[in-house]
Amino acid sequence: MERFNPNCEKWLGYKPCEKQKEKLTETCKNCIYCSPILGNSLIMEAGGLGSILRTSVVAQEIKKVMGEGHYVQWLTHEKGIKLLDNIPSVNNAICHTEQGNLLILQAQEYDKIINFESSPLFLALARILRSKEKLGFEMNRFGKLDLLSHDAEEFLRLQTDDYFRQRINTKPMQRILL
């Protein structure tokens, strides 16, 4: 495998990368443009566009903490993908409704999965996908929402407790998401 670098962010596997197309390099071997992937995280958020944009601070923070070689993927809907194409800290946006994408997610291993969604599909994925660390929500053995971490409780209260959201909480949403 020394002729190819499948751990490079630019590696496509089915055609030459953009640097080869631009004639800046001939092969993957010793390529000076190689951007090695050093880790892999998945954010799961498929709410409204405002919610996705607000949550994008999480991708920025992952890059900051884990380093630029960390690959951040985002599972969302079609409109969310168009928005995330403009967020530099997101390397790959994936549509949850496209056939085959859920299988592609299952074939990967993650350093971190953060699920902000409470829909059954996202809860089930958070439970079955392989990751060293999981945060947010998952599905329990009865098919109900369960917390993956203590930190997710405050976010859940904002979604389900009007009294807490309107009278007790003083933190901005981005602070809670982080």
PDB file of N, CA and C in Angstrom, residues 71-133:
ATOM      1  N   TYR A  71     -10.671  14.466  11.707  1.00  0.00           N
ATOM      2  CA  TYR A  71     -11.704  14.467  10.669  1.00  0.00           C
ATOM      3  C   TYR A  71     -13.064  14.546  11.350  1.00  0.00           C
ATOM      4  N   VAL A  72     -13.832  15.598  11.059  1.00  0.00           N
ATOM      5  CA  VAL A  72     -15.145  15.786  11.672  1.00  0.00           C
ATOM      6  C   VAL A  72     -16.216  15.549  10.611  1.00  0.00           C
ATOM      7  N   GLN A  73     -17.088  14.584  10.896  1.00  0.00           N
ATOM      8  CA  GLN A  73     -18.215  14.283  10.021  1.00  0.00           C
ATOM      9  C   GLN A  73     -19.505  14.711  10.715  1.00  0.00           C
ATOM     10  N   TRP A  74     -20.543  14.931   9.920  1.00  0.00           N
ATOM     11  CA  TRP A  74     -21.813  15.425  10.463  1.00  0.00           C
ATOM     12  C   TRP A  74     -22.947  14.695   9.769  1.00  0.00           C
ATOM     13  N   LEU A  75     -23.800  14.080  10.544  1.00  0.00           N
ATOM     14  CA  LEU A  75     -24.982  13.397  10.012  1.00  0.00           C
ATOM     15  C   LEU A  75     -26.174  14.341  10.149  1.00  0.00           C
ATOM     16  N   THR A  76     -26.832  14.622   9.017  1.00  0.00           N
ATOM     17  CA  THR A  76     -27.920  15.584   9.002  1.00  0.00           C
ATOM     18  C   THR A  76     -28.836  15.314   7.808  1.00  0.00           C
ATOM     19  N   HIS A  77     -29.632  16.288   7.445  1.00  0.00           N
ATOM     20  CA  HIS A  77     -30.536  16.191   6.298  1.00  0.00           C
ATOM     21  C   HIS A  77     -29.954  16.950   5.108  1.00  0.00           C
ATOM     22  N   GLU A  78     -30.638  16.876   3.979  1.00  0.00           N
ATOM     23  CA  GLU A  78     -30.126  17.445   2.718  1.00  0.00           C
ATOM     24  C   GLU A  78     -29.861  18.948   2.805  1.00  0.00           C
ATOM     25  N   LYS A  79     -30.775  19.698   3.388  1.00  0.00           N
ATOM     26  CA  LYS A  79     -30.566  21.150   3.516  1.00  0.00           C
ATOM     27  C   LYS A  79     -29.409  21.453   4.465  1.00  0.00           C
ATOM     28  N   GLY A  80     -29.261  20.630   5.491  1.00  0.00           N
ATOM     29  CA  GLY A  80     -28.154  20.803   6.428  1.00  0.00           C
ATOM     30  C   GLY A  80     -26.807  20.592   5.763  1.00  0.00           C
ATOM     31  N   ILE A  81     -26.754  19.655   4.830  1.00  0.00           N
ATOM     32  CA  ILE A  81     -25.506  19.389   4.110  1.00  0.00           C
ATOM     33  C   ILE A  81     -25.070  20.625   3.339  1.00  0.00           C
ATOM     34  N   LYS A  82     -26.005  21.292   2.687  1.00  0.00           N
ATOM     35  CA  LYS A  82     -25.676  22.503   1.929  1.00  0.00           C
ATOM     36  C   LYS A  82     -25.115  23.587   2.848  1.00  0.00           C
ATOM     37  N   LEU A  83     -25.675  23.724   4.030  1.00  0.00           N
ATOM     38  CA  LEU A  83     -25.173  24.691   4.999  1.00  0.00           C
ATOM     39  C   LEU A  83     -23.781  24.293   5.493  1.00  0.00           C
ATOM     40  N   LEU A  84     -23.613  23.020   5.844  1.00  0.00           N
ATOM     41  CA  LEU A  84     -22.346  22.551   6.409  1.00  0.00           C
ATOM     42  C   LEU A  84     -21.195  22.587   5.407  1.00  0.00           C
ATOM     43  N   ASP A  85     -21.505  22.609   4.128  1.00  0.00           N
ATOM     44  CA  ASP A  85     -20.455  22.757   3.109  1.00  0.00           C
ATOM     45  C   ASP A  85     -19.693  24.069   3.278  1.00  0.00           C
ATOM     46  N   ASN A  86     -20.293  25.026   3.987  1.00  0.00           N
ATOM     47  CA  ASN A  86     -19.672  26.331   4.217  1.00  0.00           C
ATOM     48  C   ASN A  86     -19.036  26.464   5.596  1.00  0.00           C
ATOM     49  N   ILE A  87     -18.983  25.372   6.343  1.00  0.00           N
ATOM     50  CA  ILE A  87     -18.385  25.382   7.682  1.00  0.00           C
ATOM     51  C   ILE A  87     -17.029  24.688   7.587  1.00  0.00           C
ATOM     52  N   PRO A  88     -15.916  25.435   7.663  1.00  0.00           N
ATOM     53  CA  PRO A  88     -14.590  24.846   7.444  1.00  0.00           C
ATOM     54  C   PRO A  88     -14.209  23.738   8.424  1.00  0.00           C
ATOM     55  N   SER A  89     -14.771  23.743   9.614  1.00  0.00           N
ATOM     56  CA  SER A  89     -14.402  22.731  10.604  1.00  0.00           C
ATOM     57  C   SER A  89     -15.111  21.395  10.388  1.00  0.00           C
ATOM     58  N   VAL A  90     -16.024  21.325   9.418  1.00  0.00           N
ATOM     59  CA  VAL A  90     -16.715  20.073   9.086  1.00  0.00           C
ATOM     60  C   VAL A  90     -16.103  19.532   7.798  1.00  0.00           C
ATOM     61  N   ASN A  91     -15.510  18.336   7.891  1.00  0.00           N
ATOM     62  CA  ASN A  91     -14.856  17.736   6.732  1.00  0.00           C
ATOM     63  C   ASN A  91     -15.823  17.025   5.798  1.00  0.00           C
ATOM     64  N   ASN A  92     -16.885  16.444   6.357  1.00  0.00           N
ATOM     65  CA  ASN A  92     -17.791  15.630   5.555  1.00  0.00           C
ATOM     66  C   ASN A  92     -19.184  15.678   6.164  1.00  0.00           C
ATOM     67  N   ALA A  93     -20.162  16.094   5.365  1.00  0.00           N
ATOM     68  CA  ALA A  93     -21.558  16.093   5.800  1.00  0.00           C
ATOM     69  C   ALA A  93     -22.271  14.943   5.100  1.00  0.00           C
ATOM     70  N   ILE A  94     -23.053  14.190   5.862  1.00  0.00           N
ATOM     71  CA  ILE A  94     -23.685  12.970   5.378  1.00  0.00           C
ATOM     72  C   ILE A  94     -25.192  13.092   5.553  1.00  0.00           C
ATOM     73  N   CYS A  95     -25.929  12.731   4.517  1.00  0.00           N
ATOM     74  CA  CYS A  95     -27.389  12.785   4.563  1.00  0.00           C
ATOM     75  C   CYS A  95     -27.938  11.472   5.131  1.00  0.00           C
ATOM     76  N   HIS A  96     -28.727  11.568   6.183  1.00  0.00           N
ATOM     77  CA  HIS A  96     -29.253  10.362   6.836  1.00  0.00           C
ATOM     78  C   HIS A  96     -30.332   9.666   6.009  1.00  0.00           C
ATOM     79  N   THR A  97     -30.877  10.343   5.007  1.00  0.00           N
ATOM     80  CA  THR A  97     -31.939   9.714   4.217  1.00  0.00           C
ATOM     81  C   THR A  97     -31.428   9.029   2.949  1.00  0.00           C
ATOM     82  N   GLU A  98     -30.165   9.222   2.603  1.00  0.00           N
ATOM     83  CA  GLU A  98     -29.626   8.573   1.396  1.00  0.00           C
ATOM     84  C   GLU A  98     -29.325   7.106   1.675  1.00  0.00           C
ATOM     85  N   GLN A  99     -29.826   6.276   0.800  1.00  0.00           N
ATOM     86  CA  GLN A  99     -29.647   4.838   0.946  1.00  0.00           C
ATOM     87  C   GLN A  99     -28.161   4.497   0.993  1.00  0.00           C
ATOM     88  N   GLY A 100     -27.780   3.708   1.929  1.00  0.00           N
ATOM     89  CA  GLY A 100     -26.401   3.247   2.038  1.00  0.00           C
ATOM     90  C   GLY A 100     -25.548   4.029   3.019  1.00  0.00           C
ATOM     91  N   ASN A 101     -25.910   5.277   3.308  1.00  0.00           N
ATOM     92  CA  ASN A 101     -25.071   6.085   4.192  1.00  0.00           C
ATOM     93  C   ASN A 101     -25.004   5.530   5.617  1.00  0.00           C
ATOM     94  N   LEU A 102     -26.080   4.934   6.090  1.00  0.00           N
ATOM     95  CA  LEU A 102     -26.064   4.393   7.449  1.00  0.00           C
ATOM     96  C   LEU A 102     -25.122   3.192   7.542  1.00  0.00           C
ATOM     97  N   LEU A 103     -25.041   2.416   6.485  1.00  0.00           N
ATOM     98  CA  LEU A 103     -24.095   1.307   6.436  1.00  0.00           C
ATOM     99  C   LEU A 103     -22.659   1.827   6.404  1.00  0.00           C
ATOM    100  N   ILE A 104     -22.429   2.895   5.666  1.00  0.00           N
ATOM    101  CA  ILE A 104     -21.098   3.516   5.609  1.00  0.00           C
ATOM    102  C   ILE A 104     -20.684   4.006   6.996  1.00  0.00           C
ATOM    103  N   LEU A 105     -21.610   4.582   7.731  1.00  0.00           N
ATOM    104  CA  LEU A 105     -21.313   5.023   9.097  1.00  0.00           C
ATOM    105  C   LEU A 105     -20.946   3.842   9.991  1.00  0.00           C
ATOM    106  N   GLN A 106     -21.651   2.730   9.840  1.00  0.00           N
ATOM    107  CA  GLN A 106     -21.394   1.546  10.661  1.00  0.00           C
ATOM    108  C   GLN A 106     -20.025   0.935  10.390  1.00  0.00           C
ATOM    109  N   ALA A 107     -19.502   1.102   9.195  1.00  0.00           N
ATOM    110  CA  ALA A 107     -18.217   0.505   8.840  1.00  0.00           C
ATOM    111  C   ALA A 107     -17.039   1.264   9.448  1.00  0.00           C
ATOM    112  N   GLN A 108     -17.281   2.445   9.954  1.00  0.00           N
ATOM    113  CA  GLN A 108     -16.201   3.273  10.494  1.00  0.00           C
ATOM    114  C   GLN A 108     -16.073   3.100  12.004  1.00  0.00           C
ATOM    115  N   GLU A 109     -14.946   3.590  12.515  1.00  0.00           N
ATOM    116  CA  GLU A 109     -14.721   3.675  13.961  1.00  0.00           C
ATOM    117  C   GLU A 109     -14.464   5.135  14.286  1.00  0.00           C
ATOM    118  N   TYR A 110     -14.996   5.567  15.407  1.00  0.00           N
ATOM    119  CA  TYR A 110     -14.917   6.975  15.778  1.00  0.00           C
ATOM    120  C   TYR A 110     -14.185   7.128  17.104  1.00  0.00           C
ATOM    121  N   ASP A 111     -13.553   8.286  17.245  1.00  0.00           N
ATOM    122  CA  ASP A 111     -12.973   8.650  18.533  1.00  0.00           C
ATOM    123  C   ASP A 111     -14.064   9.247  19.424  1.00  0.00           C
ATOM    124  N   LYS A 112     -15.000   9.951  18.768  1.00  0.00           N
ATOM    125  CA  LYS A 112     -16.060  10.623  19.519  1.00  0.00           C
ATOM    126  C   LYS A 112     -17.310  10.702  18.662  1.00  0.00           C
ATOM    127  N   ILE A 113     -18.443  10.394  19.281  1.00  0.00           N
ATOM    128  CA  ILE A 113     -19.753  10.607  18.663  1.00  0.00           C
ATOM    129  C   ILE A 113     -20.544  11.499  19.607  1.00  0.00           C
ATOM    130  N   ILE A 114     -21.122  12.551  19.033  1.00  0.00           N
ATOM    131  CA  ILE A 114     -21.982  13.446  19.808  1.00  0.00           C
ATOM    132  C   ILE A 114     -23.330  13.478  19.116  1.00  0.00           C
ATOM    133  N   ASN A 115     -24.357  12.986  19.805  1.00  0.00           N
ATOM    134  CA  ASN A 115     -25.705  12.962  19.240  1.00  0.00           C
ATOM    135  C   ASN A 115     -26.587  13.974  19.968  1.00  0.00           C
ATOM    136  N   PHE A 116     -27.043  14.983  19.218  1.00  0.00           N
ATOM    137  CA  PHE A 116     -27.949  15.993  19.758  1.00  0.00           C
ATOM    138  C   PHE A 116     -29.406  15.705  19.403  1.00  0.00           C
ATOM    139  N   GLU A 117     -29.654  14.631  18.662  1.00  0.00           N
ATOM    140  CA  GLU A 117     -30.998  14.325  18.162  1.00  0.00           C
ATOM    141  C   GLU A 117     -31.732  13.345  19.077  1.00  0.00           C
ATOM    142  N   SER A 118     -33.063  13.512  19.133  1.00  0.00           N
ATOM    143  CA  SER A 118     -33.878  12.616  19.953  1.00  0.00           C
ATOM    144  C   SER A 118     -34.772  11.698  19.108  1.00  0.00           C
ATOM    145  N   SER A 119     -34.629  11.748  17.779  1.00  0.00           N
ATOM    146  CA  SER A 119     -35.448  10.876  16.934  1.00  0.00           C
ATOM    147  C   SER A 119     -34.954   9.429  17.067  1.00  0.00           C
ATOM    148  N   PRO A 120     -35.862   8.463  16.935  1.00  0.00           N
ATOM    149  CA  PRO A 120     -35.475   7.054  17.116  1.00  0.00           C
ATOM    150  C   PRO A 120     -34.309   6.606  16.229  1.00  0.00           C
ATOM    151  N   LEU A 121     -34.258   7.058  14.979  1.00  0.00           N
ATOM    152  CA  LEU A 121     -33.159   6.661  14.096  1.00  0.00           C
ATOM    153  C   LEU A 121     -31.809   7.111  14.655  1.00  0.00           C
ATOM    154  N   PHE A 122     -31.708   8.354  15.063  1.00  0.00           N
ATOM    155  CA  PHE A 122     -30.455   8.883  15.586  1.00  0.00           C
ATOM    156  C   PHE A 122     -30.098   8.251  16.930  1.00  0.00           C
ATOM    157  N   LEU A 123     -31.102   8.007  17.755  1.00  0.00           N
ATOM    158  CA  LEU A 123     -30.853   7.343  19.041  1.00  0.00           C
ATOM    159  C   LEU A 123     -30.303   5.933  18.823  1.00  0.00           C
ATOM    160  N   ALA A 124     -30.880   5.205  17.876  1.00  0.00           N
ATOM    161  CA  ALA A 124     -30.416   3.848  17.582  1.00  0.00           C
ATOM    162  C   ALA A 124     -28.993   3.875  17.029  1.00  0.00           C
ATOM    163  N   LEU A 125     -28.719   4.805  16.133  1.00  0.00           N
ATOM    164  CA  LEU A 125     -27.361   4.911  15.582  1.00  0.00           C
ATOM    165  C   LEU A 125     -26.343   5.221  16.670  1.00  0.00           C
ATOM    166  N   ALA A 126     -26.702   6.124  17.569  1.00  0.00           N
ATOM    167  CA  ALA A 126     -25.779   6.458  18.660  1.00  0.00           C
ATOM    168  C   ALA A 126     -25.473   5.226  19.507  1.00  0.00           C
ATOM    169  N   ARG A 127     -26.422   4.357  19.621  1.00  0.00           N
ATOM    170  CA  ARG A 127     -26.211   3.135  20.407  1.00  0.00           C
ATOM    171  C   ARG A 127     -25.335   2.125  19.671  1.00  0.00           C
ATOM    172  N   ILE A 128     -25.521   1.958  18.362  1.00  0.00           N
ATOM    173  CA  ILE A 128     -24.833   0.856  17.670  1.00  0.00           C
ATOM    174  C   ILE A 128     -23.503   1.243  17.022  1.00  0.00           C
ATOM    175  N   LEU A 129     -23.281   2.521  16.733  1.00  0.00           N
ATOM    176  CA  LEU A 129     -22.015   2.899  16.107  1.00  0.00           C
ATOM    177  C   LEU A 129     -20.868   2.750  17.095  1.00  0.00           C
ATOM    178  N   ARG A 130     -19.699   2.386  16.568  1.00  0.00           N
ATOM    179  CA  ARG A 130     -18.523   2.136  17.412  1.00  0.00           C
ATOM    180  C   ARG A 130     -17.742   3.424  17.646  1.00  0.00           C
ATOM    181  N   SER A 131     -17.496   3.722  18.909  1.00  0.00           N
ATOM    182  CA  SER A 131     -16.764   4.928  19.264  1.00  0.00           C
ATOM    183  C   SER A 131     -16.092   4.757  20.620  1.00  0.00           C
ATOM    184  N   LYS A 132     -14.930   5.393  20.773  1.00  0.00           N
ATOM    185  CA  LYS A 132     -14.234   5.382  22.062  1.00  0.00           C
ATOM    186  C   LYS A 132     -15.006   6.181  23.100  1.00  0.00           C
ATOM    187  N   GLU A 133     -15.675   7.234  22.642  1.00  0.00           N
ATOM    188  CA  GLU A 133     -16.426   8.103  23.546  1.00  0.00           C
ATOM    189  C   GLU A 133     -17.731   8.500  22.874  1.00  0.00           C
TER     190      GLU A 133
END
